[in-house]
């Protein structure tokens, strides 16, 4: 029964993703989701009291996928500068979202709800902490306890430019992606030296990149 429940739960999210990908806006109903998932409306209500709760669950699932991609080590070749690391990671993130129209609509659309935005913030904070550890795996980063906060702030600026691209073009164009990365790099140059020395990458350092959801983190006051 538990396995069947998990399968129905993910069928609901799959159906919602399909509907968001095909629809011109976020105005879809639970009845449409039930029909698309080929399950009863009562089954949808069992898991989700309203449409927004489905959107939040889907956003969290997207966050997990984005996170797993974001912590993949960079090899062949390894990045030689922190600017290159960001460039390659941003390109991969934009490629993922462009390939998943529902993710674009949920995270960058004009109708994003406060609950979905909150889920996005949680995902971004976790990603920033892991990105800081990735910096530490590849570069000699010393005495920078605020690095996760700086990375999270730079990512928020990048998301704003991505939202602009989505509003104009319905996707993250390469031109806007490059502008967003340049904005993030420019902001980080306030705190990071232009050159960080490379260090040998160890498996222990790469293993530290993953942040568990319940792992406590340092709160930085702006």
Short mmCIF file of N, CA and C in Angstrom, two decimals, residues 23-197:
data_model
loop_
_atom_site.label_atom_id
_atom_site.label_comp_id
_atom_site.label_asym_id
_atom_site.label_seq_id
_atom_site.Cartn_x
_atom_site.Cartn_y
_atom_site.Cartn_z
N UNK A 23 0.71 24.17 -20.74
CA UNK A 23 -0.20 25.29 -20.55
C UNK A 23 0.53 26.62 -20.72
N UNK A 24 -0.23 27.64 -21.09
CA UNK A 24 0.35 28.97 -21.22
C UNK A 24 0.44 29.70 -19.90
N UNK A 25 -0.17 29.16 -18.83
CA UNK A 25 -0.09 29.80 -17.52
C UNK A 25 -0.20 28.73 -16.44
N UNK A 26 -0.29 29.20 -15.18
CA UNK A 26 -0.35 28.27 -14.05
C UNK A 26 -1.79 27.95 -13.62
N UNK A 27 -2.76 28.38 -14.40
CA UNK A 27 -4.17 28.25 -14.00
C UNK A 27 -4.71 26.89 -14.40
N UNK A 28 -4.30 25.86 -13.67
CA UNK A 28 -4.82 24.52 -13.88
C UNK A 28 -5.49 24.06 -12.58
N UNK A 29 -6.41 23.14 -12.70
CA UNK A 29 -7.20 22.72 -11.54
C UNK A 29 -6.78 21.33 -11.07
N UNK A 30 -7.18 20.99 -9.84
CA UNK A 30 -6.93 19.63 -9.34
C UNK A 30 -7.67 18.60 -10.20
N UNK A 31 -8.84 18.97 -10.71
CA UNK A 31 -9.58 18.05 -11.57
C UNK A 31 -8.78 17.74 -12.84
N UNK A 32 -8.14 18.75 -13.41
CA UNK A 32 -7.31 18.52 -14.60
C UNK A 32 -6.11 17.64 -14.26
N UNK A 33 -5.54 17.87 -13.09
CA UNK A 33 -4.40 17.05 -12.67
C UNK A 33 -4.84 15.60 -12.49
N UNK A 34 -5.99 15.39 -11.87
CA UNK A 34 -6.50 14.03 -11.67
C UNK A 34 -6.74 13.34 -13.01
N UNK A 35 -7.34 14.07 -13.94
CA UNK A 35 -7.61 13.49 -15.26
C UNK A 35 -6.30 13.12 -15.97
N UNK A 36 -5.33 14.02 -15.91
CA UNK A 36 -4.05 13.76 -16.56
C UNK A 36 -3.33 12.58 -15.93
N UNK A 37 -3.42 12.47 -14.61
CA UNK A 37 -2.75 11.39 -13.89
C UNK A 37 -3.52 10.07 -13.98
N UNK A 38 -4.76 10.15 -14.48
CA UNK A 38 -5.63 8.98 -14.59
C UNK A 38 -5.88 8.34 -13.23
N UNK A 39 -6.15 9.20 -12.25
CA UNK A 39 -6.56 8.74 -10.93
C UNK A 39 -7.76 9.59 -10.49
N UNK A 40 -8.42 9.17 -9.44
CA UNK A 40 -9.62 9.89 -9.01
C UNK A 40 -9.25 11.22 -8.37
N UNK A 41 -10.19 12.16 -8.43
CA UNK A 41 -9.97 13.45 -7.78
C UNK A 41 -9.81 13.27 -6.27
N UNK A 42 -10.53 12.29 -5.72
CA UNK A 42 -10.42 12.03 -4.28
C UNK A 42 -8.98 11.62 -3.92
N UNK A 43 -8.33 10.88 -4.82
CA UNK A 43 -6.95 10.47 -4.56
C UNK A 43 -6.01 11.67 -4.56
N UNK A 44 -6.28 12.64 -5.43
CA UNK A 44 -5.46 13.86 -5.44
C UNK A 44 -5.66 14.61 -4.13
N UNK A 45 -6.93 14.73 -3.69
CA UNK A 45 -7.21 15.44 -2.44
C UNK A 45 -6.59 14.72 -1.24
N UNK A 46 -6.41 13.42 -1.35
CA UNK A 46 -5.80 12.66 -0.25
C UNK A 46 -4.39 13.17 0.02
N UNK A 47 -3.68 13.53 -1.05
CA UNK A 47 -2.30 13.99 -0.91
C UNK A 47 -2.19 15.51 -0.83
N UNK A 48 -3.07 16.21 -1.53
CA UNK A 48 -2.92 17.66 -1.67
C UNK A 48 -4.25 18.36 -1.48
N UNK A 49 -4.34 19.30 -0.53
CA UNK A 49 -5.61 19.99 -0.29
C UNK A 49 -5.96 21.02 -1.35
N UNK A 50 -4.95 21.50 -2.09
CA UNK A 50 -5.20 22.51 -3.11
C UNK A 50 -4.09 22.48 -4.15
N UNK A 51 -4.28 23.26 -5.20
CA UNK A 51 -3.32 23.27 -6.30
C UNK A 51 -1.95 23.77 -5.86
N UNK A 52 -1.95 24.80 -5.01
CA UNK A 52 -0.67 25.37 -4.62
C UNK A 52 0.20 24.37 -3.88
N UNK A 53 -0.43 23.49 -3.11
CA UNK A 53 0.36 22.47 -2.39
C UNK A 53 0.99 21.49 -3.37
N UNK A 54 0.34 21.23 -4.51
CA UNK A 54 0.95 20.40 -5.54
C UNK A 54 2.15 21.12 -6.14
N UNK A 55 1.99 22.41 -6.39
CA UNK A 55 3.09 23.20 -6.96
C UNK A 55 4.30 23.21 -6.03
N UNK A 56 4.06 23.34 -4.74
CA UNK A 56 5.16 23.34 -3.78
C UNK A 56 5.87 21.99 -3.81
N UNK A 57 5.13 20.90 -3.82
CA UNK A 57 5.74 19.57 -3.87
C UNK A 57 6.55 19.39 -5.14
N UNK A 58 6.02 19.88 -6.26
CA UNK A 58 6.75 19.77 -7.52
C UNK A 58 8.01 20.64 -7.48
N UNK A 59 7.91 21.83 -6.89
CA UNK A 59 9.09 22.70 -6.77
C UNK A 59 10.17 22.02 -5.93
N UNK A 60 9.77 21.36 -4.85
CA UNK A 60 10.73 20.65 -4.01
C UNK A 60 11.39 19.51 -4.78
N UNK A 61 10.61 18.82 -5.61
CA UNK A 61 11.20 17.75 -6.41
C UNK A 61 12.19 18.32 -7.42
N UNK A 62 11.83 19.43 -8.05
CA UNK A 62 12.77 20.09 -8.96
C UNK A 62 14.03 20.51 -8.21
N UNK A 63 13.85 21.06 -7.02
CA UNK A 63 15.00 21.47 -6.22
C UNK A 63 15.96 20.31 -5.98
N UNK A 64 15.41 19.14 -5.69
CA UNK A 64 16.25 17.96 -5.46
C UNK A 64 17.03 17.60 -6.72
N UNK A 65 16.37 17.65 -7.88
CA UNK A 65 17.05 17.34 -9.13
C UNK A 65 18.13 18.36 -9.44
N UNK A 66 17.81 19.63 -9.25
CA UNK A 66 18.79 20.69 -9.50
C UNK A 66 19.97 20.53 -8.56
N UNK A 67 19.69 20.22 -7.29
CA UNK A 67 20.76 20.07 -6.31
C UNK A 67 21.69 18.93 -6.68
N UNK A 68 21.13 17.78 -7.03
CA UNK A 68 21.96 16.63 -7.38
C UNK A 68 22.87 16.94 -8.56
N UNK A 69 22.38 17.70 -9.52
CA UNK A 69 23.21 18.09 -10.65
C UNK A 69 24.27 19.10 -10.22
N UNK A 70 23.90 19.98 -9.30
CA UNK A 70 24.82 21.06 -8.92
C UNK A 70 26.04 20.56 -8.18
N UNK A 71 25.93 19.42 -7.49
CA UNK A 71 27.06 18.95 -6.68
C UNK A 71 27.94 17.95 -7.43
N UNK A 72 27.63 17.71 -8.71
CA UNK A 72 28.50 16.82 -9.48
C UNK A 72 29.86 17.46 -9.65
N UNK A 73 30.94 16.71 -9.41
CA UNK A 73 32.28 17.28 -9.58
C UNK A 73 32.52 17.69 -11.03
N UNK A 74 33.34 18.70 -11.21
CA UNK A 74 33.72 19.15 -12.55
C UNK A 74 35.05 18.50 -12.93
N UNK A 75 35.02 17.74 -13.99
CA UNK A 75 36.22 17.03 -14.44
C UNK A 75 36.36 17.19 -15.95
N UNK A 76 37.52 16.78 -16.45
CA UNK A 76 37.77 16.73 -17.91
C UNK A 76 37.39 18.00 -18.65
N UNK A 77 37.95 19.14 -18.36
CA UNK A 77 38.99 19.38 -17.34
C UNK A 77 38.38 19.91 -16.04
N UNK A 78 39.20 19.94 -15.01
CA UNK A 78 38.79 20.60 -13.78
C UNK A 78 38.85 22.12 -13.99
N UNK A 79 38.01 22.86 -13.29
CA UNK A 79 38.04 24.33 -13.44
C UNK A 79 39.35 24.90 -12.91
N UNK A 80 39.88 25.88 -13.61
CA UNK A 80 41.13 26.49 -13.19
C UNK A 80 40.92 27.83 -12.48
N UNK A 81 39.70 28.30 -12.44
CA UNK A 81 39.39 29.54 -11.73
C UNK A 81 37.98 29.43 -11.16
N UNK A 82 37.72 30.24 -10.12
CA UNK A 82 36.37 30.21 -9.54
C UNK A 82 35.36 30.78 -10.52
N UNK A 83 35.80 31.70 -11.38
CA UNK A 83 34.90 32.23 -12.40
C UNK A 83 34.48 31.15 -13.38
N UNK A 84 35.43 30.29 -13.76
CA UNK A 84 35.11 29.19 -14.67
C UNK A 84 34.17 28.20 -14.01
N UNK A 85 34.38 27.93 -12.73
CA UNK A 85 33.49 27.01 -12.02
C UNK A 85 32.05 27.51 -12.07
N UNK A 86 31.86 28.80 -11.79
CA UNK A 86 30.51 29.36 -11.83
C UNK A 86 29.94 29.31 -13.24
N UNK A 87 30.73 29.67 -14.22
CA UNK A 87 30.28 29.66 -15.61
C UNK A 87 29.75 28.28 -16.00
N UNK A 88 30.49 27.25 -15.69
CA UNK A 88 30.09 25.90 -16.08
C UNK A 88 28.87 25.43 -15.31
N UNK A 89 28.81 25.76 -14.03
CA UNK A 89 27.65 25.36 -13.23
C UNK A 89 26.40 26.12 -13.66
N UNK A 90 26.53 27.38 -13.97
CA UNK A 90 25.37 28.16 -14.42
C UNK A 90 24.86 27.67 -15.77
N UNK A 91 25.77 27.33 -16.66
CA UNK A 91 25.35 26.79 -17.95
C UNK A 91 24.56 25.50 -17.77
N UNK A 92 25.04 24.63 -16.89
CA UNK A 92 24.35 23.36 -16.65
C UNK A 92 22.98 23.59 -16.04
N UNK A 93 22.87 24.55 -15.11
CA UNK A 93 21.58 24.83 -14.47
C UNK A 93 20.59 25.42 -15.47
N UNK A 94 21.05 26.32 -16.33
CA UNK A 94 20.17 26.90 -17.34
C UNK A 94 19.71 25.84 -18.34
N UNK A 95 20.62 24.94 -18.71
CA UNK A 95 20.26 23.87 -19.63
C UNK A 95 19.19 22.97 -19.02
N UNK A 96 19.32 22.66 -17.72
CA UNK A 96 18.31 21.84 -17.06
C UNK A 96 16.95 22.52 -17.07
N UNK A 97 16.91 23.79 -16.67
CA UNK A 97 15.61 24.47 -16.59
C UNK A 97 15.00 24.68 -17.97
N UNK A 98 15.82 24.97 -18.97
CA UNK A 98 15.28 25.11 -20.31
C UNK A 98 14.69 23.80 -20.82
N UNK A 99 15.22 22.68 -20.34
CA UNK A 99 14.70 21.38 -20.74
C UNK A 99 13.48 20.95 -19.95
N UNK A 100 13.12 21.72 -18.92
CA UNK A 100 11.97 21.41 -18.07
C UNK A 100 11.10 22.65 -17.96
N UNK A 101 10.24 22.90 -18.96
CA UNK A 101 9.43 24.12 -18.98
C UNK A 101 8.63 24.36 -17.70
N UNK A 102 8.19 23.30 -17.05
CA UNK A 102 7.42 23.48 -15.81
C UNK A 102 8.29 24.10 -14.72
N UNK A 103 9.57 23.75 -14.67
CA UNK A 103 10.48 24.34 -13.70
C UNK A 103 10.66 25.82 -13.99
N UNK A 104 10.82 26.17 -15.26
CA UNK A 104 10.92 27.57 -15.63
C UNK A 104 9.69 28.35 -15.15
N UNK A 105 8.52 27.78 -15.40
CA UNK A 105 7.28 28.48 -15.05
C UNK A 105 7.12 28.61 -13.54
N UNK A 106 7.48 27.56 -12.80
CA UNK A 106 7.32 27.60 -11.35
C UNK A 106 8.28 28.59 -10.71
N UNK A 107 9.54 28.58 -11.13
CA UNK A 107 10.56 29.37 -10.46
C UNK A 107 10.72 30.78 -11.02
N UNK A 108 10.43 30.96 -12.30
CA UNK A 108 10.70 32.24 -12.94
C UNK A 108 9.45 32.97 -13.43
N UNK A 109 8.30 32.31 -13.39
CA UNK A 109 7.07 32.91 -13.90
C UNK A 109 6.55 34.02 -13.01
N UNK A 110 5.72 34.86 -13.59
CA UNK A 110 5.17 36.00 -12.85
C UNK A 110 4.20 35.58 -11.76
N UNK A 111 3.59 34.39 -11.92
CA UNK A 111 2.58 33.96 -10.96
C UNK A 111 3.12 33.08 -9.85
N UNK A 112 4.40 33.17 -9.56
CA UNK A 112 5.00 32.34 -8.51
C UNK A 112 4.39 32.69 -7.16
N UNK A 113 3.95 31.67 -6.43
CA UNK A 113 3.33 31.91 -5.12
C UNK A 113 4.39 32.08 -4.05
N UNK A 114 3.97 32.64 -2.91
CA UNK A 114 4.90 32.83 -1.80
C UNK A 114 5.41 31.49 -1.28
N UNK A 115 4.56 30.47 -1.29
CA UNK A 115 4.97 29.16 -0.79
C UNK A 115 6.01 28.52 -1.71
N UNK A 116 5.80 28.64 -3.02
CA UNK A 116 6.78 28.11 -3.98
C UNK A 116 8.08 28.90 -3.87
N UNK A 117 7.97 30.22 -3.72
CA UNK A 117 9.17 31.04 -3.56
C UNK A 117 9.94 30.65 -2.32
N UNK A 118 9.23 30.35 -1.23
CA UNK A 118 9.89 29.92 0.00
C UNK A 118 10.62 28.61 -0.21
N UNK A 119 9.99 27.67 -0.92
CA UNK A 119 10.65 26.39 -1.21
C UNK A 119 11.89 26.62 -2.06
N UNK A 120 11.81 27.56 -2.99
CA UNK A 120 12.96 27.89 -3.84
C UNK A 120 14.08 28.48 -3.01
N UNK A 121 13.76 29.35 -2.04
CA UNK A 121 14.78 29.95 -1.18
C UNK A 121 15.51 28.87 -0.38
N UNK A 122 14.74 27.91 0.14
CA UNK A 122 15.35 26.83 0.92
C UNK A 122 16.33 26.04 0.05
N UNK A 123 15.89 25.74 -1.17
CA UNK A 123 16.76 25.01 -2.09
C UNK A 123 18.00 25.80 -2.45
N UNK A 124 17.84 27.11 -2.67
CA UNK A 124 18.98 27.96 -3.03
C UNK A 124 19.98 28.07 -1.89
N UNK A 125 19.48 28.13 -0.67
CA UNK A 125 20.38 28.22 0.49
C UNK A 125 21.22 26.96 0.62
N UNK A 126 20.59 25.81 0.44
CA UNK A 126 21.32 24.54 0.51
C UNK A 126 22.36 24.47 -0.61
N UNK A 127 21.94 24.88 -1.81
CA UNK A 127 22.85 24.83 -2.95
C UNK A 127 24.05 25.76 -2.72
N UNK A 128 23.81 26.94 -2.14
CA UNK A 128 24.90 27.89 -1.90
C UNK A 128 25.91 27.32 -0.91
N UNK A 129 25.44 26.62 0.10
CA UNK A 129 26.36 26.02 1.07
C UNK A 129 27.20 24.94 0.42
N UNK A 130 26.58 24.15 -0.45
CA UNK A 130 27.35 23.13 -1.17
C UNK A 130 28.31 23.77 -2.17
N UNK A 131 27.87 24.85 -2.82
CA UNK A 131 28.75 25.53 -3.78
C UNK A 131 29.99 26.08 -3.07
N UNK A 132 29.81 26.58 -1.84
CA UNK A 132 30.96 27.06 -1.07
C UNK A 132 31.93 25.92 -0.79
N UNK A 133 31.40 24.74 -0.46
CA UNK A 133 32.27 23.59 -0.22
C UNK A 133 32.95 23.12 -1.50
N UNK A 134 32.27 23.31 -2.63
CA UNK A 134 32.91 22.96 -3.90
C UNK A 134 34.07 23.92 -4.18
N UNK A 135 33.88 25.20 -3.88
CA UNK A 135 34.99 26.15 -3.98
C UNK A 135 36.16 25.66 -3.14
N UNK A 136 35.86 25.23 -1.92
CA UNK A 136 36.91 24.78 -1.01
C UNK A 136 37.60 23.51 -1.50
N UNK A 137 36.89 22.70 -2.29
CA UNK A 137 37.48 21.47 -2.81
C UNK A 137 38.48 21.75 -3.92
N UNK A 138 38.24 22.81 -4.69
CA UNK A 138 39.09 23.09 -5.85
C UNK A 138 40.11 24.21 -5.60
N UNK A 139 39.83 25.09 -4.65
CA UNK A 139 40.65 26.29 -4.50
C UNK A 139 41.07 26.50 -3.04
N UNK A 140 42.12 27.26 -2.88
CA UNK A 140 42.62 27.61 -1.55
C UNK A 140 41.77 28.76 -1.02
N UNK A 141 40.67 28.40 -0.37
CA UNK A 141 39.74 29.38 0.19
C UNK A 141 39.94 29.40 1.70
N UNK A 142 40.49 30.50 2.20
CA UNK A 142 40.81 30.59 3.62
C UNK A 142 40.05 31.74 4.27
N UNK A 143 39.54 31.46 5.46
CA UNK A 143 38.91 32.49 6.29
C UNK A 143 37.81 33.24 5.55
N UNK A 144 36.87 32.48 4.97
CA UNK A 144 35.73 33.09 4.29
C UNK A 144 34.44 32.45 4.81
N UNK A 145 34.11 32.65 6.07
CA UNK A 145 32.90 32.03 6.63
C UNK A 145 31.61 32.52 5.98
N UNK A 146 31.66 33.70 5.36
CA UNK A 146 30.45 34.26 4.73
C UNK A 146 30.30 33.84 3.27
N UNK A 147 31.18 32.98 2.77
CA UNK A 147 31.12 32.58 1.36
C UNK A 147 29.76 32.01 0.96
N UNK A 148 29.11 31.15 1.76
CA UNK A 148 27.77 30.67 1.35
C UNK A 148 26.77 31.80 1.19
N UNK A 149 26.83 32.79 2.07
CA UNK A 149 25.91 33.94 1.97
C UNK A 149 26.18 34.74 0.69
N UNK A 150 27.44 34.96 0.39
CA UNK A 150 27.77 35.69 -0.84
C UNK A 150 27.28 34.93 -2.07
N UNK A 151 27.48 33.63 -2.06
CA UNK A 151 27.05 32.82 -3.20
C UNK A 151 25.53 32.81 -3.33
N UNK A 152 24.83 32.77 -2.20
CA UNK A 152 23.36 32.79 -2.25
C UNK A 152 22.87 34.13 -2.78
N UNK A 153 23.51 35.22 -2.36
CA UNK A 153 23.11 36.55 -2.84
C UNK A 153 23.39 36.69 -4.33
N UNK A 154 24.54 36.21 -4.77
CA UNK A 154 24.87 36.29 -6.20
C UNK A 154 23.89 35.46 -7.03
N UNK A 155 23.45 34.32 -6.49
CA UNK A 155 22.49 33.48 -7.20
C UNK A 155 21.13 34.16 -7.28
N UNK A 156 20.75 34.92 -6.25
CA UNK A 156 19.47 35.65 -6.29
C UNK A 156 19.50 36.70 -7.38
N UNK A 157 20.63 37.38 -7.54
CA UNK A 157 20.75 38.36 -8.62
C UNK A 157 20.66 37.66 -9.98
N UNK A 158 21.30 36.52 -10.08
CA UNK A 158 21.25 35.75 -11.32
C UNK A 158 19.82 35.33 -11.65
N UNK A 159 19.08 34.87 -10.64
CA UNK A 159 17.69 34.45 -10.86
C UNK A 159 16.83 35.61 -11.37
N UNK A 160 17.12 36.81 -10.89
CA UNK A 160 16.36 37.97 -11.37
C UNK A 160 16.55 38.19 -12.86
N UNK A 161 17.75 38.03 -13.34
CA UNK A 161 18.02 38.19 -14.77
C UNK A 161 17.42 37.03 -15.55
N UNK A 162 17.47 35.84 -14.99
CA UNK A 162 16.83 34.69 -15.65
C UNK A 162 15.32 34.92 -15.75
N UNK A 163 14.72 35.50 -14.73
CA UNK A 163 13.28 35.79 -14.78
C UNK A 163 12.97 36.78 -15.89
N UNK A 164 13.84 37.75 -16.08
CA UNK A 164 13.67 38.71 -17.16
C UNK A 164 13.72 38.00 -18.51
N UNK A 165 14.66 37.10 -18.66
CA UNK A 165 14.77 36.34 -19.90
C UNK A 165 13.52 35.50 -20.14
N UNK A 166 13.02 34.86 -19.09
CA UNK A 166 11.82 34.04 -19.22
C UNK A 166 10.62 34.91 -19.60
N UNK A 167 10.53 36.08 -19.00
CA UNK A 167 9.42 36.98 -19.32
C UNK A 167 9.42 37.42 -20.77
N UNK A 168 10.60 37.66 -21.32
CA UNK A 168 10.71 38.11 -22.71
C UNK A 168 10.68 36.97 -23.72
N UNK A 169 11.32 35.86 -23.39
CA UNK A 169 11.56 34.82 -24.39
C UNK A 169 10.98 33.44 -24.05
N UNK A 170 10.49 33.26 -22.82
CA UNK A 170 9.93 31.97 -22.44
C UNK A 170 10.99 30.92 -22.12
N UNK A 171 12.25 31.35 -22.04
CA UNK A 171 13.35 30.45 -21.67
C UNK A 171 14.53 31.31 -21.26
N UNK A 172 15.60 30.66 -20.80
CA UNK A 172 16.82 31.36 -20.45
C UNK A 172 17.71 31.36 -21.68
N UNK A 173 17.80 32.47 -22.36
CA UNK A 173 18.64 32.53 -23.55
C UNK A 173 20.11 32.56 -23.14
N UNK A 174 20.99 32.20 -24.06
CA UNK A 174 22.42 32.21 -23.75
C UNK A 174 22.89 33.64 -23.45
N UNK A 175 22.32 34.61 -24.14
CA UNK A 175 22.71 36.00 -23.88
C UNK A 175 22.38 36.39 -22.45
N UNK A 176 21.17 36.08 -21.99
CA UNK A 176 20.79 36.43 -20.62
C UNK A 176 21.52 35.57 -19.61
N UNK A 177 21.78 34.31 -19.97
CA UNK A 177 22.55 33.45 -19.07
C UNK A 177 23.94 34.04 -18.83
N UNK A 178 24.59 34.49 -19.92
CA UNK A 178 25.92 35.08 -19.79
C UNK A 178 25.87 36.37 -18.97
N UNK A 179 24.83 37.18 -19.18
CA UNK A 179 24.68 38.42 -18.42
C UNK A 179 24.49 38.12 -16.93
N UNK A 180 23.71 37.09 -16.63
CA UNK A 180 23.46 36.72 -15.24
C UNK A 180 24.74 36.23 -14.57
N UNK A 181 25.51 35.42 -15.28
CA UNK A 181 26.78 34.94 -14.72
C UNK A 181 27.73 36.10 -14.50
N UNK A 182 27.78 37.03 -15.45
CA UNK A 182 28.65 38.20 -15.29
C UNK A 182 28.23 39.02 -14.08
N UNK A 183 26.93 39.13 -13.85
CA UNK A 183 26.42 39.86 -12.67
C UNK A 183 26.86 39.17 -11.39
N UNK A 184 26.73 37.83 -11.34
CA UNK A 184 27.14 37.07 -10.16
C UNK A 184 28.63 37.21 -9.89
N UNK A 185 29.43 37.12 -10.95
CA UNK A 185 30.88 37.23 -10.80
C UNK A 185 31.26 38.63 -10.32
N UNK A 186 30.63 39.65 -10.90
CA UNK A 186 30.92 41.03 -10.50
C UNK A 186 30.61 41.25 -9.02
N UNK A 187 29.47 40.72 -8.58
CA UNK A 187 29.14 40.84 -7.16
C UNK A 187 30.17 40.13 -6.29
N UNK A 188 30.56 38.91 -6.65
CA UNK A 188 31.49 38.14 -5.83
C UNK A 188 32.87 38.76 -5.80
N UNK A 189 33.21 39.53 -6.82
CA UNK A 189 34.52 40.20 -6.82
C UNK A 189 34.64 41.24 -5.70
N UNK A 190 33.53 41.62 -5.11
CA UNK A 190 33.58 42.52 -3.94
C UNK A 190 34.29 41.84 -2.77
N UNK A 191 34.23 40.49 -2.74
CA UNK A 191 34.72 39.75 -1.59
C UNK A 191 35.84 38.76 -1.94
N UNK A 192 35.85 38.25 -3.15
CA UNK A 192 36.84 37.24 -3.54
C UNK A 192 37.96 37.88 -4.34
N UNK A 193 39.19 37.41 -4.14
CA UNK A 193 40.27 37.88 -5.01
C UNK A 193 40.05 37.37 -6.43
N UNK A 194 40.62 38.08 -7.38
CA UNK A 194 40.47 37.68 -8.78
C UNK A 194 41.02 36.28 -9.02
N UNK A 195 42.03 35.92 -8.28
CA UNK A 195 42.67 34.61 -8.46
C UNK A 195 42.70 33.88 -7.13
N UNK A 196 42.16 32.68 -7.12
CA UNK A 196 42.28 31.77 -5.99
C UNK A 196 43.17 30.61 -6.41
N UNK A 197 44.22 30.30 -5.65
CA UNK A 197 45.12 29.22 -6.04
C UNK A 197 44.39 27.88 -6.09
#
